[in-house]
Coordinates of C-alpha atoms in Angstrom, one line a residue:
X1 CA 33.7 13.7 -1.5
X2 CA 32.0 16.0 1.1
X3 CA 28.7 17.3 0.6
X4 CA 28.5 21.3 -0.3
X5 CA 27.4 23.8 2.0
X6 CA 24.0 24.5 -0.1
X7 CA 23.2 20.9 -0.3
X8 CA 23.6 20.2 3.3
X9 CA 21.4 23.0 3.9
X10 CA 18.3 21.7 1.6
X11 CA 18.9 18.0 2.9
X12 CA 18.1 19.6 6.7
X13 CA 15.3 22.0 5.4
X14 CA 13.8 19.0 3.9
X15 CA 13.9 17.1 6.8
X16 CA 12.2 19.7 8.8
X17 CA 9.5 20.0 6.1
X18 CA 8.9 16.3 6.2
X19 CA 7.7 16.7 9.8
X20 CA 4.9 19.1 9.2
X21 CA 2.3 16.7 8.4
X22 CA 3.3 15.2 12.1
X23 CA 3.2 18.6 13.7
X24 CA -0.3 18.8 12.4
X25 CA -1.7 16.1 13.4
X26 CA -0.1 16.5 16.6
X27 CA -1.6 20.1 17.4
X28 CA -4.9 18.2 15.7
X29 CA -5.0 15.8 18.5
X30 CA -3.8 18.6 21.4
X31 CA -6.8 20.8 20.2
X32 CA -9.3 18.0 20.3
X33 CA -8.0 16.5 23.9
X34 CA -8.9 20.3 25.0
X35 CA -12.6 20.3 23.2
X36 CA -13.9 17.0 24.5
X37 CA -12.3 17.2 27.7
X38 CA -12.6 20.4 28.8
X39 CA -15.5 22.1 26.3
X40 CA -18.1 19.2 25.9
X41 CA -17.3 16.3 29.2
X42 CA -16.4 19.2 31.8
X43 CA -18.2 22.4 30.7
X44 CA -21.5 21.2 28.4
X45 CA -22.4 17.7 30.4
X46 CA -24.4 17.9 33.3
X47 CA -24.5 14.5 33.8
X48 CA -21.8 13.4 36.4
X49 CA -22.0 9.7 35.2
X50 CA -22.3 10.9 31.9
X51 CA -18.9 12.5 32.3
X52 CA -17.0 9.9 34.0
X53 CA -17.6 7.2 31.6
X54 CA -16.8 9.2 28.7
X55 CA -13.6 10.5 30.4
X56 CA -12.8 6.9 31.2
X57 CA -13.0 5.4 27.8
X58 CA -11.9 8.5 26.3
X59 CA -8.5 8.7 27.9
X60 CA -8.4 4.7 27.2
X61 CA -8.7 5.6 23.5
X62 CA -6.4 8.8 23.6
X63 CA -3.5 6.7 25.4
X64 CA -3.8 3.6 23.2
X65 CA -3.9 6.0 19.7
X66 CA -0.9 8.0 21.1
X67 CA 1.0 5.3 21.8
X68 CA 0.4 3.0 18.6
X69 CA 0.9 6.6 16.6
X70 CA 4.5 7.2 18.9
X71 CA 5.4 3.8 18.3
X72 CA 4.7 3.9 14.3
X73 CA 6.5 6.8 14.4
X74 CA 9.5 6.8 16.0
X75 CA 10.2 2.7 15.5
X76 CA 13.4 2.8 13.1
X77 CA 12.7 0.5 9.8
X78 CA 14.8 -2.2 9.5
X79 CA 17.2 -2.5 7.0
X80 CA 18.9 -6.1 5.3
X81 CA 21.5 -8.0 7.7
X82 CA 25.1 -8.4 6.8
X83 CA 24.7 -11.7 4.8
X84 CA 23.0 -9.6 2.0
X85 CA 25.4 -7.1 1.6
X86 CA 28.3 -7.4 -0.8
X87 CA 31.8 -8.0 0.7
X88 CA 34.8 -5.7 -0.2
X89 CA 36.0 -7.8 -2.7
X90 CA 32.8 -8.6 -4.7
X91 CA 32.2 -4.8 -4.6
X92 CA 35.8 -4.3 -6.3
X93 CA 34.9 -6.8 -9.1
X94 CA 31.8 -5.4 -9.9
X95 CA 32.9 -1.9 -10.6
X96 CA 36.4 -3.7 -12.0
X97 CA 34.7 -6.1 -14.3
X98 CA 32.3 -5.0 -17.2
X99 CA 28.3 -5.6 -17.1
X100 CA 27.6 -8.8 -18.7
X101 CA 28.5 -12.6 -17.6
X102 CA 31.1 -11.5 -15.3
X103 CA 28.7 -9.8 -12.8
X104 CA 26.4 -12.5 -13.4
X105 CA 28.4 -14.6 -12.0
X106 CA 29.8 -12.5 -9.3
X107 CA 26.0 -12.4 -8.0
X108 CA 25.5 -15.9 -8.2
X109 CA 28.1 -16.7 -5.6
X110 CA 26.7 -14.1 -3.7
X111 CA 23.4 -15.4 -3.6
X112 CA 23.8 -19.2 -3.7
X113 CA 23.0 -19.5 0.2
X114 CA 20.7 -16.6 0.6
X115 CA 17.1 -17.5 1.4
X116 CA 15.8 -15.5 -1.8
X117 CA 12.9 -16.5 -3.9
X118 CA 11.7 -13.9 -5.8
X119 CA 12.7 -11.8 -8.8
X120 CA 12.5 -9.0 -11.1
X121 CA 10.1 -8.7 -13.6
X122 CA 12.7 -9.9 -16.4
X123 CA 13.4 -12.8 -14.0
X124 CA 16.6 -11.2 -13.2
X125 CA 17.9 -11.4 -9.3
X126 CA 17.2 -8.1 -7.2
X127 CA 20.2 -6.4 -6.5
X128 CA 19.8 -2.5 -5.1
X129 CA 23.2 -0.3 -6.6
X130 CA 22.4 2.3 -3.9
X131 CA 22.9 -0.3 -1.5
X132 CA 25.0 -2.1 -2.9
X133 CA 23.4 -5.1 -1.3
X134 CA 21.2 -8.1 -2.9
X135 CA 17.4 -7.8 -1.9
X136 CA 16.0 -10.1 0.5
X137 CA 12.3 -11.0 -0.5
X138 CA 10.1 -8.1 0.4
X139 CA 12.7 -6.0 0.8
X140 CA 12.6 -2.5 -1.4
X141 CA 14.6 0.5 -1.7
X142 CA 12.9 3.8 -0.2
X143 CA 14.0 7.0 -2.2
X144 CA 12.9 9.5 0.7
X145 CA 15.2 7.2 3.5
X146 CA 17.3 6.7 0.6
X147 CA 17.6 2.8 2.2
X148 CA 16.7 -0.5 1.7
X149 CA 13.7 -1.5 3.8
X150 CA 12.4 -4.7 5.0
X151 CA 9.1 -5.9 3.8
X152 CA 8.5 -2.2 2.6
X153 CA 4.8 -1.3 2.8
X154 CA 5.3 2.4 1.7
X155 CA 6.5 5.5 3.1
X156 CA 3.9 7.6 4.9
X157 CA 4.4 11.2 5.4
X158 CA 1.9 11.3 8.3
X159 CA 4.1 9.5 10.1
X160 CA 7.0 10.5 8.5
X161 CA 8.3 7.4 8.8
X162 CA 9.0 3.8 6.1
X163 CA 6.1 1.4 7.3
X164 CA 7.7 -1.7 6.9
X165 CA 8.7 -5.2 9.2
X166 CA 9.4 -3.3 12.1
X167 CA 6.2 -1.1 12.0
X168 CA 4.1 -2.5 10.1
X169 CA 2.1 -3.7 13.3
X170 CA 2.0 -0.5 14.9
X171 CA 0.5 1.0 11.8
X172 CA -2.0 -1.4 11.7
X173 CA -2.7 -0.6 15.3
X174 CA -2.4 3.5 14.8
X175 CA -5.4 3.1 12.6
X176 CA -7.3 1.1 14.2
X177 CA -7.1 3.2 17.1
X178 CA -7.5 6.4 15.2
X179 CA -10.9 5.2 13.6
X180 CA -12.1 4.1 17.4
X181 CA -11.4 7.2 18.4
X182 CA -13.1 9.5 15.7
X183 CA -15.9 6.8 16.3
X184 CA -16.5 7.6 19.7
X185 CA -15.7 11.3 19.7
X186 CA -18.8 11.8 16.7
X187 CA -20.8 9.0 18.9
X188 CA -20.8 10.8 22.2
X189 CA -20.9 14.4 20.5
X190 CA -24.0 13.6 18.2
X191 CA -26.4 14.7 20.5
X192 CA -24.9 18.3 21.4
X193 CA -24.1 18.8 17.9
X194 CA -28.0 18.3 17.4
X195 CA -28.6 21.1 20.1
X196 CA -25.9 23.0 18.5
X197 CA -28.6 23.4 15.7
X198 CA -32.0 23.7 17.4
X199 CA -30.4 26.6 19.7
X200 CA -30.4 24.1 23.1
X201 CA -26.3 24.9 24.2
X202 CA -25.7 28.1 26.3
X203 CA -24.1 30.9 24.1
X204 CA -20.5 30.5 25.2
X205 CA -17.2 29.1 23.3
X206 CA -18.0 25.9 24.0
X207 CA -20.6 24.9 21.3
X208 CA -18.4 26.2 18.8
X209 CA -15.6 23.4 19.6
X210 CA -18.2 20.7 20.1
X211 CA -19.4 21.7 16.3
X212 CA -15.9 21.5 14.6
X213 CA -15.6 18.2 16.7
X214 CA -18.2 16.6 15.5
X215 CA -16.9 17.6 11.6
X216 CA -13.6 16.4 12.3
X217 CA -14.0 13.1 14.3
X218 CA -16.7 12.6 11.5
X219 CA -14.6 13.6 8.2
X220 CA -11.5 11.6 9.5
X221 CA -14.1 8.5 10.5
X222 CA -14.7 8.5 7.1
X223 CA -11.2 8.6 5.8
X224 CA -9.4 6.0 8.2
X225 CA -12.5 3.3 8.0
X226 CA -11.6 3.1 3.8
X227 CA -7.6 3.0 4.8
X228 CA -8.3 0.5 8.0
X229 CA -10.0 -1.5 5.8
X230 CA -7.9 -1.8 2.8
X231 CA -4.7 -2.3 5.5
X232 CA -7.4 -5.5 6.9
X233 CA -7.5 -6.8 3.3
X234 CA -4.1 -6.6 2.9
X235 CA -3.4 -8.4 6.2
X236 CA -5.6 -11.2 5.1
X237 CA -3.9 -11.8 2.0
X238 CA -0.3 -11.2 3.2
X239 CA 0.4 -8.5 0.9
X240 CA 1.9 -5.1 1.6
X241 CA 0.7 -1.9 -0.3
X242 CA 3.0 -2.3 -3.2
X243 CA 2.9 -5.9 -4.1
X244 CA -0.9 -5.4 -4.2
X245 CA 0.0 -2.9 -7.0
X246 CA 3.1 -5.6 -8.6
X247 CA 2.4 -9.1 -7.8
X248 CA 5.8 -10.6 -6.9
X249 CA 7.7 -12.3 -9.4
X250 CA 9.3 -15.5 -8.2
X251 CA 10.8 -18.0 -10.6
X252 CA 8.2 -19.8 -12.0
X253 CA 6.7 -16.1 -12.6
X254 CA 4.2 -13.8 -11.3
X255 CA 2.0 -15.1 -8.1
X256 CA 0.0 -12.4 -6.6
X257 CA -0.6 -15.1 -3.4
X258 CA 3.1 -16.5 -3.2
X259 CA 3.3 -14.9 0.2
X260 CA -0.3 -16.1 1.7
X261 CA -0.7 -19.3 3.8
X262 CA -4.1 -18.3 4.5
X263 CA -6.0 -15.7 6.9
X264 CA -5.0 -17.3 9.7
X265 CA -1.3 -18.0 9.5
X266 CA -1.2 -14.4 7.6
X267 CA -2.9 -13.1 10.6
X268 CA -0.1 -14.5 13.1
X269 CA 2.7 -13.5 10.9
X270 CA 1.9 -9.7 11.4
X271 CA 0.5 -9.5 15.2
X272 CA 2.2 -13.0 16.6
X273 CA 1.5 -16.4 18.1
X274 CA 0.5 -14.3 21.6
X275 CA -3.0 -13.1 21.1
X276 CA -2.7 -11.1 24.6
X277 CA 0.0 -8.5 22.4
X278 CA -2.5 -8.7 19.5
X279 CA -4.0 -5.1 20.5
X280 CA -0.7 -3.4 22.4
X281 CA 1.6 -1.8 20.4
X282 CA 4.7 -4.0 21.5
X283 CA 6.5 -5.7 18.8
X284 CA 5.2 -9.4 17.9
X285 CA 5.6 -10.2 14.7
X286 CA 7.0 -13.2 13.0
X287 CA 10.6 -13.7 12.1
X288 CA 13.4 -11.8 10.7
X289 CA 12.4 -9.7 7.7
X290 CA 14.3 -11.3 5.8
X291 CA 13.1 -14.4 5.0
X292 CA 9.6 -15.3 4.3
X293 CA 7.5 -18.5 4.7
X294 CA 5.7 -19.1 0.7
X295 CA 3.2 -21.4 -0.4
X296 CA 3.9 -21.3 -4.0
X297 CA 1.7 -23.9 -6.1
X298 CA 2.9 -23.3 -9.4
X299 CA 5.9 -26.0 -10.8
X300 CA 9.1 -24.7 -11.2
X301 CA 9.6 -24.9 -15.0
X302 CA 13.1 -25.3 -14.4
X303 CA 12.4 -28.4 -12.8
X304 CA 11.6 -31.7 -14.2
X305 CA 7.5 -32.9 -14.3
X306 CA 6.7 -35.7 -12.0
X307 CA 4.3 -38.2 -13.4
X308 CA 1.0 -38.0 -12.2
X309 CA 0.2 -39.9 -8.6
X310 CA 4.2 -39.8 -7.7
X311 CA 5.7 -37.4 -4.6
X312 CA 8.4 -35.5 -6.2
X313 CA 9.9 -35.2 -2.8
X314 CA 9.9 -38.6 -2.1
X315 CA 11.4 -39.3 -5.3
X316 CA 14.2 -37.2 -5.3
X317 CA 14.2 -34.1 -2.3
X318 CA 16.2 -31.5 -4.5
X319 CA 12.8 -31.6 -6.9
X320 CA 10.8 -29.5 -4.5
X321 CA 7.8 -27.7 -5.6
X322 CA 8.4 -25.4 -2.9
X323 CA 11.7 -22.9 -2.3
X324 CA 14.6 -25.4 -1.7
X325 CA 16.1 -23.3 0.9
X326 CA 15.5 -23.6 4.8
X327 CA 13.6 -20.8 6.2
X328 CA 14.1 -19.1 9.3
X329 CA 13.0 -21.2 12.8
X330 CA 10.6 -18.4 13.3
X331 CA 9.0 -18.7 10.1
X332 CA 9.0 -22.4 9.4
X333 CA 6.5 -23.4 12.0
X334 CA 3.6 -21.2 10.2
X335 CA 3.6 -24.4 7.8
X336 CA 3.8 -26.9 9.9
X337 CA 0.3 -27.7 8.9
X338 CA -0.5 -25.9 5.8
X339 CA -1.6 -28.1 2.6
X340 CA 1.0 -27.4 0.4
X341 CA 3.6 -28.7 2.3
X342 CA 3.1 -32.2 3.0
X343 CA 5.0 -34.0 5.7
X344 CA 7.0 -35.8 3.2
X345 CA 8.2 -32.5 1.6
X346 CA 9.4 -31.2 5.2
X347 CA 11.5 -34.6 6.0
X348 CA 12.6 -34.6 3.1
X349 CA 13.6 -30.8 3.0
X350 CA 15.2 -31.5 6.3
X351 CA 17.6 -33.9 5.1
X352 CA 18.5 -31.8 2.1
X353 CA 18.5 -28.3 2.9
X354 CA 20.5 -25.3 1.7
X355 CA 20.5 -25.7 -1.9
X356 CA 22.0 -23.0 -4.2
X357 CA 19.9 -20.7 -6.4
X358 CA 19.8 -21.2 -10.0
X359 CA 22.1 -19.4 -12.3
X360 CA 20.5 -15.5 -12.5
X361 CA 21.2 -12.3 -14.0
X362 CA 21.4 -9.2 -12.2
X363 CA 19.1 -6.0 -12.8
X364 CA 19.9 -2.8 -11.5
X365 CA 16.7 -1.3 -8.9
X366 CA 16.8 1.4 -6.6

């Protein structure tokens, strides 16, 4: 059925609401271009080599903030591939069937060769009704792009944009730039700002943009070295915004460090195996989005034990302690020396790979 006429109309006047906060911090960065510049390099230095190296690395600074904040902004998220979506048919007999053992079971074929490891809280598989799609790991519905988004960090209105796989980088890069820049704009403007106060700038329009600089590039310093930071922690621990606030659940339960493989191999996973992209806002990042190395240490209790001193893989390979399921050729190489996965494991999980999930019950998220 066809939207109405009013709703239409809110759905576009939201839209163009949403952009404000973009808008402001647009005319934000316009107005302080024209301030250091024009009003303190050009008009209040007298210093000609003063104001060439402060143009210099200014511009520097302005370019690489612009372009990480263009880049965060306008990169589209990225949304599940094909293989997680639902096909006609298992659409038709889910809405055709009642809840209960019948869609259980309609998910589990679904899901028996997707590369998914983690759950809902009740242990139940993450399926997404508005989607109509099974979640990959990572993966969580956004109600303002009213999609699913991969590796969702969170939505930020100053971008107005889902930080996510795609972005997620860029972010990263957008704030560190930012906080450089507000650095260096209350670094080189200290000094005026000081004459501001004992009377030592020329009466003229000048000073008044140098003092409102010097607030600004100092109150947003403050602001972005607290977000920049947490974002680093984050980064360290391979965690995103909102599975530091809910742990993922995988299926021997909760494991707030299922996803980490330690600070270097989380490191590479966001900017790459190139360390010469590391600080350009070009996209680097590791794999897919859909699939996720993990470095769980916890025994599946669906599994058997193994007495101490024996190698379950090397016992029997379908008794991992680790996801049975192959991961993506991007991914897989991030563990090619990590602890937890010894190099029996990986023959072993060569020979046998592709195993089907567990039986699981669906819960409805959006």
């Amino acid at each position: 059925m066809a939207p109405s006429g009013p709703g239409r109309v809110r759905r576009r006047c939201r839209r163009v609401l949403y952009w404000i906060p973009v808008v402001f911090i647009g005319l934000l960065l316009g107005w302080s271009y024209y301030a250091y510049a024009v009003q303190l390099c050009i008009v209040s230095m007298e210093n000609i080599g003063e104001q060439v190296v402060c143009l210099i690395a200014y511009h520097l600074l302005f370019a690489m903030f612009v372009w990480s904040y263009w880049k965060t902004i306008f990169t589209l998220p990225m949304n599940p591939s094909k293989e997680f979506h639902l096909s006609y048919a298992e659409k038709e007999l889910l809405e055709r069937e009642p809840r209960g053992e019948a869609h259980q079971e309609i998910l589990r074929r679904a899901a028996k060769d997707l590369p998914i490891y983690t759950r809902t809280m009740s242990g139940a598989i993450r399926y997404c009704d508005r989607c109509q799609l099974i979640k990959p790991d990572r993966c969580h519905h956004c109600s303002v792009c009213d999609k699913c988004i991969l590796k969702m960090d969170h939505h930020c209105p100053w971008v107005n944009n889902c930080v996510g796989f795609s972005n997620y980088k860029f972010f990263l890069l957008f704030l560190a730039y930012s906080l450089l820049y507000c650095l260096f704009i209350a670094a080189t403007d200290l000094q005026y700002f000081i004459k501001f106060w004992t009377n030592g700038l020329p009466d003229t329009q000048a000073k008044f943009h140098i003092m409102f600089l010097f607030f600004a590039a100092a109150m947003f310093s403050v602001s972005l070295s607290s977000l920049f930071g947490y974002h680093c922690w984050l980064v360290s621990k391979n965690k995103s915004t909102l599975e530091a606030f809910r742990s993922p659940v995988f299926r021997h339960g909760t494991d707030k460090n299922g996803f980490s493989l330690g600070f270097s191999k989380n490191m590479r996973q966001v900017f790459g195996d190139e360390k010469k992209y590391w600080l350009l806002p070009v996209f680097s990042s590791l794999g897919d989005g859909c699939s996720f190395p993990t470095c769980l240490v916890n025994q599946d209790p669906e599994q058997p034990s193994t007495p101490a001193g024996l190698n379950p893989a090397s016992k029997n390979p379908e008794n991992h302690q680790f996801p049975a399921k192959p991961l993506r050729d991007s991914q897989s190489h991030l563990l090619t020396d990590s602890q937890s996965w010894t190099e029996s494991s990986t023959n072993a999980g060569k020979d046998k790979a592709g195993l089907s999930n567990p039986a699981l019950t669906m819960e409805n998220e959006t």
